[in-house]
């Protein structure tokens, strides 16, 4: 456990140093997040509705937080693999004592940490603009957020497996993110969709993530109610993560057998 923590620390510090070395880009990303919150706040004041029984801005804000976390989880694994391919370090990493599953998990440490901090920044900006968060549901919200990252990461790992084999995994996160953004209840309630699209929305993890995290943060739902709403999300993560790890292991094995680990 200590060795795992030290390895995670090394990966996070490496990616953090790389990230902040581009100071202008880092600052712009923070300003972009704040500008996005401000823009959606102004939009919500014009709408004036109460989607799902919540304040419009609070509804959109929680959707923005979860969508941002999902976006990071969908691409961070394939981006790490792609960077290793381009730098020529993927064969070295694949031959290291680290198991491929641990390598895949560690490479996502900093991107997911940054996405979490970005989500906290969104919420702080929202509170400053008048959103009321219910502290009683914070523990449940954090639990839902963690499970959501696991569910989203499973899709991201499948994209990473495609990147190892075919050198491209971009269509998977793009299609999944587009479907989630449009159908997952990020900016408007799923109930407004036609019945066939509602059925599709129920296949997306973000739908259940938002169904669970909004009551936790905005109406102080009890932990039992939150967990009951999050059960489909937990089931998805429990099934998809092992399958994603197996897919990545097989992708590495195929690339080794074909001698394509050094290609990109």
Tab-separated table of C-alpha atoms in Angstrom:
chain	number	residue	atom	x	y	z
A	1	UNK	CA	0.000	0.000	0.000
A	2	UNK	CA	2.834	2.397	0.861
A	3	UNK	CA	4.620	1.523	-2.388
A	4	UNK	CA	1.403	2.170	-4.327
A	5	UNK	CA	0.995	5.561	-2.624
A	6	UNK	CA	4.592	6.529	-3.410
A	7	UNK	CA	4.146	5.523	-7.040
A	8	UNK	CA	0.935	7.554	-7.273
A	9	UNK	CA	2.716	10.542	-5.730
A	10	UNK	CA	5.496	10.273	-8.315
A	11	UNK	CA	3.044	10.166	-11.226
A	12	UNK	CA	0.972	13.065	-9.857
A	13	UNK	CA	4.037	15.239	-9.215
A	14	UNK	CA	5.403	14.507	-12.689
A	15	UNK	CA	2.179	15.540	-14.386
A	16	UNK	CA	1.678	18.532	-12.085
A	17	UNK	CA	5.143	19.908	-12.842
A	18	UNK	CA	4.486	19.474	-16.554
A	19	UNK	CA	1.097	21.166	-16.251
A	20	UNK	CA	2.212	24.244	-14.314
A	21	UNK	CA	5.318	24.666	-16.466
A	22	UNK	CA	2.945	26.025	-19.101
A	23	UNK	CA	1.903	28.894	-16.855
A	24	UNK	CA	-0.130	30.853	-19.367
A	25	UNK	CA	-2.073	27.762	-20.422
A	26	UNK	CA	-2.656	26.798	-16.784
A	27	UNK	CA	-3.913	30.293	-15.909
A	28	UNK	CA	-6.164	30.375	-18.965
A	29	UNK	CA	-7.720	27.043	-17.980
A	30	UNK	CA	-8.614	28.460	-14.545
A	31	UNK	CA	-10.054	31.637	-16.067
A	32	UNK	CA	-11.960	29.556	-18.592
A	33	UNK	CA	-13.567	27.558	-15.783
A	34	UNK	CA	-14.637	30.724	-13.963
A	35	UNK	CA	-15.898	32.311	-17.171
A	36	UNK	CA	-17.946	29.201	-17.900
A	37	UNK	CA	-19.615	29.354	-14.490
A	38	UNK	CA	-20.407	33.041	-15.021
A	39	UNK	CA	-21.862	32.397	-18.467
A	40	UNK	CA	-24.133	29.616	-17.229
A	41	UNK	CA	-25.204	31.795	-14.310
A	42	UNK	CA	-26.340	34.510	-16.705
A	43	UNK	CA	-28.102	31.909	-18.837
A	44	UNK	CA	-29.942	30.512	-15.821
A	45	UNK	CA	-31.196	33.969	-14.810
A	46	UNK	CA	-32.791	34.316	-18.240
A	47	UNK	CA	-34.375	30.870	-18.080
A	48	UNK	CA	-35.881	31.321	-14.635
A	49	UNK	CA	-37.264	27.759	-14.495
A	50	UNK	CA	-36.747	25.124	-11.806
A	51	UNK	CA	-35.617	21.983	-13.662
A	52	UNK	CA	-36.206	18.894	-11.592
A	53	UNK	CA	-37.400	21.111	-8.752
A	54	UNK	CA	-33.963	22.708	-8.336
A	55	UNK	CA	-32.769	26.241	-8.917
A	56	UNK	CA	-31.818	26.487	-12.609
A	57	UNK	CA	-28.267	27.671	-11.955
A	58	UNK	CA	-27.665	24.999	-9.298
A	59	UNK	CA	-28.994	22.353	-11.701
A	60	UNK	CA	-26.676	23.494	-14.492
A	61	UNK	CA	-23.709	23.921	-12.136
A	62	UNK	CA	-23.856	20.355	-10.833
A	63	UNK	CA	-24.180	19.132	-14.413
A	64	UNK	CA	-21.122	21.170	-15.355
A	65	UNK	CA	-19.098	19.703	-12.475
A	66	UNK	CA	-19.947	16.123	-13.406
A	67	UNK	CA	-19.496	16.717	-17.125
A	68	UNK	CA	-16.034	18.184	-16.510
A	69	UNK	CA	-15.022	15.177	-14.405
A	70	UNK	CA	-16.387	12.804	-17.040
A	71	UNK	CA	-14.460	14.561	-19.813
A	72	UNK	CA	-11.195	14.207	-17.890
A	73	UNK	CA	-11.789	10.539	-17.066
A	74	UNK	CA	-12.675	9.693	-20.664
A	75	UNK	CA	-9.476	11.050	-22.198
A	76	UNK	CA	-6.757	10.934	-19.519
A	77	UNK	CA	-5.819	7.271	-20.025
A	78	UNK	CA	-5.576	7.415	-23.815
A	79	UNK	CA	-3.707	10.730	-23.636
A	80	UNK	CA	-1.152	9.191	-21.275
A	81	UNK	CA	-0.697	6.200	-23.589
A	82	UNK	CA	-0.449	8.442	-26.637
A	83	UNK	CA	2.196	10.610	-24.954
A	84	UNK	CA	4.191	7.488	-24.047
A	85	UNK	CA	3.958	6.256	-27.640
A	86	UNK	CA	5.198	9.552	-29.050
A	87	UNK	CA	8.052	9.816	-26.553
A	88	UNK	CA	9.064	6.192	-27.093
A	89	UNK	CA	8.653	5.303	-23.410
A	90	UNK	CA	5.676	2.950	-23.743
A	91	UNK	CA	7.849	-0.179	-24.234
A	92	UNK	CA	9.873	0.785	-21.148
A	93	UNK	CA	6.758	1.368	-19.072
A	94	UNK	CA	5.220	-1.872	-20.320
A	95	UNK	CA	8.394	-3.737	-19.311
A	96	UNK	CA	8.614	-2.075	-15.881
A	97	UNK	CA	7.836	-3.960	-12.660
A	98	UNK	CA	4.513	-2.102	-12.471
A	99	UNK	CA	1.555	-4.187	-13.588
A	100	UNK	CA	-0.214	-2.732	-16.602
A	101	UNK	CA	-3.361	-2.158	-14.565
A	102	UNK	CA	-1.495	-0.189	-11.950
A	103	UNK	CA	0.308	1.759	-14.660
A	104	UNK	CA	-3.021	2.676	-16.230
A	105	UNK	CA	-4.456	3.733	-12.875
A	106	UNK	CA	-1.428	5.785	-11.838
A	107	UNK	CA	-1.334	7.646	-15.142
A	108	UNK	CA	-4.827	8.968	-14.398
A	109	UNK	CA	-3.938	10.217	-10.913
A	110	UNK	CA	-3.154	13.837	-11.722
A	111	UNK	CA	-5.827	14.394	-14.420
A	112	UNK	CA	-8.535	13.101	-12.095
A	113	UNK	CA	-7.172	15.115	-9.173
A	114	UNK	CA	-7.173	18.227	-11.331
A	115	UNK	CA	-10.730	17.519	-12.496
A	116	UNK	CA	-11.806	17.151	-8.860
A	117	UNK	CA	-10.199	20.459	-7.909
A	118	UNK	CA	-11.767	22.085	-10.948
A	119	UNK	CA	-15.148	20.782	-9.819
A	120	UNK	CA	-14.552	22.249	-6.365
A	121	UNK	CA	-13.676	25.561	-8.038
A	122	UNK	CA	-16.965	25.457	-9.953
A	123	UNK	CA	-18.898	24.846	-6.745
A	124	UNK	CA	-17.088	27.617	-4.855
A	125	UNK	CA	-17.834	30.046	-7.672
A	126	UNK	CA	-21.438	28.869	-7.628
A	127	UNK	CA	-21.744	29.468	-3.884
A	128	UNK	CA	-20.319	32.965	-4.392
A	129	UNK	CA	-23.045	33.541	-7.003
A	130	UNK	CA	-25.779	32.378	-4.654
A	131	UNK	CA	-26.050	28.590	-4.903
A	132	UNK	CA	-26.921	26.945	-1.587
A	133	UNK	CA	-25.198	23.620	-1.013
A	134	UNK	CA	-26.454	21.247	1.663
A	135	UNK	CA	-23.516	20.228	3.824
A	136	UNK	CA	-25.431	17.254	5.221
A	137	UNK	CA	-25.187	15.487	1.884
A	138	UNK	CA	-21.509	16.223	1.256
A	139	UNK	CA	-20.248	12.771	2.268
A	140	UNK	CA	-22.763	11.111	-0.018
A	141	UNK	CA	-21.891	13.482	-2.852
A	142	UNK	CA	-18.188	12.680	-2.508
A	143	UNK	CA	-18.956	8.970	-2.583
A	144	UNK	CA	-21.075	9.365	-5.727
A	145	UNK	CA	-18.346	11.478	-7.314
A	146	UNK	CA	-15.703	8.818	-6.608
A	147	UNK	CA	-17.853	6.009	-8.017
A	148	UNK	CA	-18.634	8.185	-11.042
A	149	UNK	CA	-14.932	8.660	-11.748
A	150	UNK	CA	-14.532	4.892	-11.672
A	151	UNK	CA	-17.408	4.394	-14.108
A	152	UNK	CA	-16.167	7.084	-16.485
A	153	UNK	CA	-12.592	5.804	-16.234
A	154	UNK	CA	-13.698	2.369	-17.403
A	155	UNK	CA	-14.763	3.924	-20.714
A	156	UNK	CA	-11.486	5.868	-20.801
A	157	UNK	CA	-9.497	2.662	-20.315
A	158	UNK	CA	-11.249	1.076	-23.282
A	159	UNK	CA	-10.175	4.110	-25.295
A	160	UNK	CA	-6.608	3.582	-24.049
A	161	UNK	CA	-6.754	-0.052	-25.182
A	162	UNK	CA	-7.796	1.135	-28.650
A	163	UNK	CA	-4.913	3.602	-28.612
A	164	UNK	CA	-2.415	0.818	-27.878
A	165	UNK	CA	-3.672	-1.371	-30.734
A	166	UNK	CA	-4.834	1.086	-33.384
A	167	UNK	CA	-2.925	4.188	-32.188
A	168	UNK	CA	-6.230	6.058	-32.032
A	169	UNK	CA	-8.956	5.902	-29.382
A	170	UNK	CA	-10.525	9.289	-29.936
A	171	UNK	CA	-13.943	8.205	-31.328
A	172	UNK	CA	-14.869	6.391	-28.127
A	173	UNK	CA	-14.628	9.322	-25.689
A	174	UNK	CA	-15.989	11.749	-28.279
A	175	UNK	CA	-19.116	9.705	-28.962
A	176	UNK	CA	-19.650	8.903	-25.295
A	177	UNK	CA	-19.166	12.510	-24.207
A	178	UNK	CA	-21.483	13.843	-26.920
A	179	UNK	CA	-24.211	11.366	-25.963
A	180	UNK	CA	-23.801	12.162	-22.265
A	181	UNK	CA	-23.816	15.912	-22.859
A	182	UNK	CA	-27.009	15.746	-24.913
A	183	UNK	CA	-28.917	12.946	-23.206
A	184	UNK	CA	-27.497	12.574	-19.686
A	185	UNK	CA	-29.302	15.409	-17.923
A	186	UNK	CA	-26.302	17.729	-17.776
A	187	UNK	CA	-28.131	20.937	-18.690
A	188	UNK	CA	-31.796	19.911	-18.702
A	189	UNK	CA	-33.853	17.122	-17.108
A	190	UNK	CA	-33.888	13.782	-18.877
A	191	UNK	CA	-37.691	13.800	-18.550
A	192	UNK	CA	-37.891	16.485	-21.239
A	193	UNK	CA	-36.520	14.070	-23.837
A	194	UNK	CA	-38.732	11.915	-26.078
A	195	UNK	CA	-39.302	8.424	-24.678
A	196	UNK	CA	-36.816	6.660	-27.022
A	197	UNK	CA	-34.058	9.110	-26.078
A	198	UNK	CA	-34.908	8.722	-22.391
A	199	UNK	CA	-34.319	4.993	-22.795
A	200	UNK	CA	-30.891	5.710	-24.298
A	201	UNK	CA	-30.088	8.151	-21.488
A	202	UNK	CA	-30.609	5.339	-18.984
A	203	UNK	CA	-27.668	3.519	-20.542
A	204	UNK	CA	-25.292	6.380	-19.658
A	205	UNK	CA	-23.478	6.456	-16.289
A	206	UNK	CA	-23.696	10.249	-16.046
A	207	UNK	CA	-27.503	10.057	-15.874
A	208	UNK	CA	-27.334	8.066	-12.644
A	209	UNK	CA	-24.419	10.128	-11.332
A	210	UNK	CA	-26.446	13.327	-11.654
A	211	UNK	CA	-29.607	11.685	-10.310
A	212	UNK	CA	-27.644	10.836	-7.159
A	213	UNK	CA	-25.392	13.865	-6.698
A	214	UNK	CA	-28.022	16.578	-7.186
A	215	UNK	CA	-30.181	15.456	-4.232
A	216	UNK	CA	-27.023	15.093	-2.139
A	217	UNK	CA	-25.733	18.611	-2.793
A	218	UNK	CA	-28.944	20.549	-3.344
A	219	UNK	CA	-31.548	18.966	-1.076
A	220	UNK	CA	-29.513	17.211	1.649
A	221	UNK	CA	-30.837	13.743	0.825
A	222	UNK	CA	-29.938	11.000	3.269
A	223	UNK	CA	-27.103	8.596	2.562
A	224	UNK	CA	-29.590	5.751	2.053
A	225	UNK	CA	-31.529	7.685	-0.576
A	226	UNK	CA	-28.302	8.712	-2.314
A	227	UNK	CA	-26.924	5.171	-2.408
A	228	UNK	CA	-30.229	3.802	-3.666
A	229	UNK	CA	-30.133	6.261	-6.573
A	230	UNK	CA	-26.493	5.424	-7.261
A	231	UNK	CA	-26.901	1.622	-7.355
A	232	UNK	CA	-26.979	1.421	-11.189
A	233	UNK	CA	-23.817	3.546	-11.261
A	234	UNK	CA	-22.102	1.256	-8.747
A	235	UNK	CA	-23.133	-1.789	-10.779
A	236	UNK	CA	-21.786	-0.245	-13.980
A	237	UNK	CA	-18.436	0.589	-12.365
A	238	UNK	CA	-18.162	-2.861	-10.758
A	239	UNK	CA	-18.727	-4.591	-14.098
A	240	UNK	CA	-16.997	-2.196	-16.484
A	241	UNK	CA	-13.728	-1.617	-14.608
A	242	UNK	CA	-12.593	-5.283	-14.566
A	243	UNK	CA	-13.573	-5.642	-18.235
A	244	UNK	CA	-11.624	-2.489	-19.101
A	245	UNK	CA	-8.521	-3.780	-17.302
A	246	UNK	CA	-8.766	-7.085	-19.179
A	247	UNK	CA	-9.174	-5.237	-22.485
A	248	UNK	CA	-6.080	-3.139	-21.762
A	249	UNK	CA	-4.028	-6.208	-20.787
A	250	UNK	CA	-4.996	-7.923	-24.036
A	251	UNK	CA	-4.245	-4.789	-26.041
A	252	UNK	CA	-0.727	-4.661	-24.577
A	253	UNK	CA	-0.232	-8.380	-25.218
A	254	UNK	CA	-1.320	-7.963	-28.833
A	255	UNK	CA	0.954	-4.956	-29.358
A	256	UNK	CA	3.909	-6.877	-27.881
A	257	UNK	CA	3.192	-9.876	-30.107
A	258	UNK	CA	2.952	-7.693	-33.214
A	259	UNK	CA	5.959	-5.585	-32.215
A	260	UNK	CA	4.001	-2.332	-32.484
A	261	UNK	CA	4.594	-0.863	-29.022
A	262	UNK	CA	7.098	1.599	-30.471
A	263	UNK	CA	4.783	2.713	-33.246
A	264	UNK	CA	2.492	5.718	-33.057
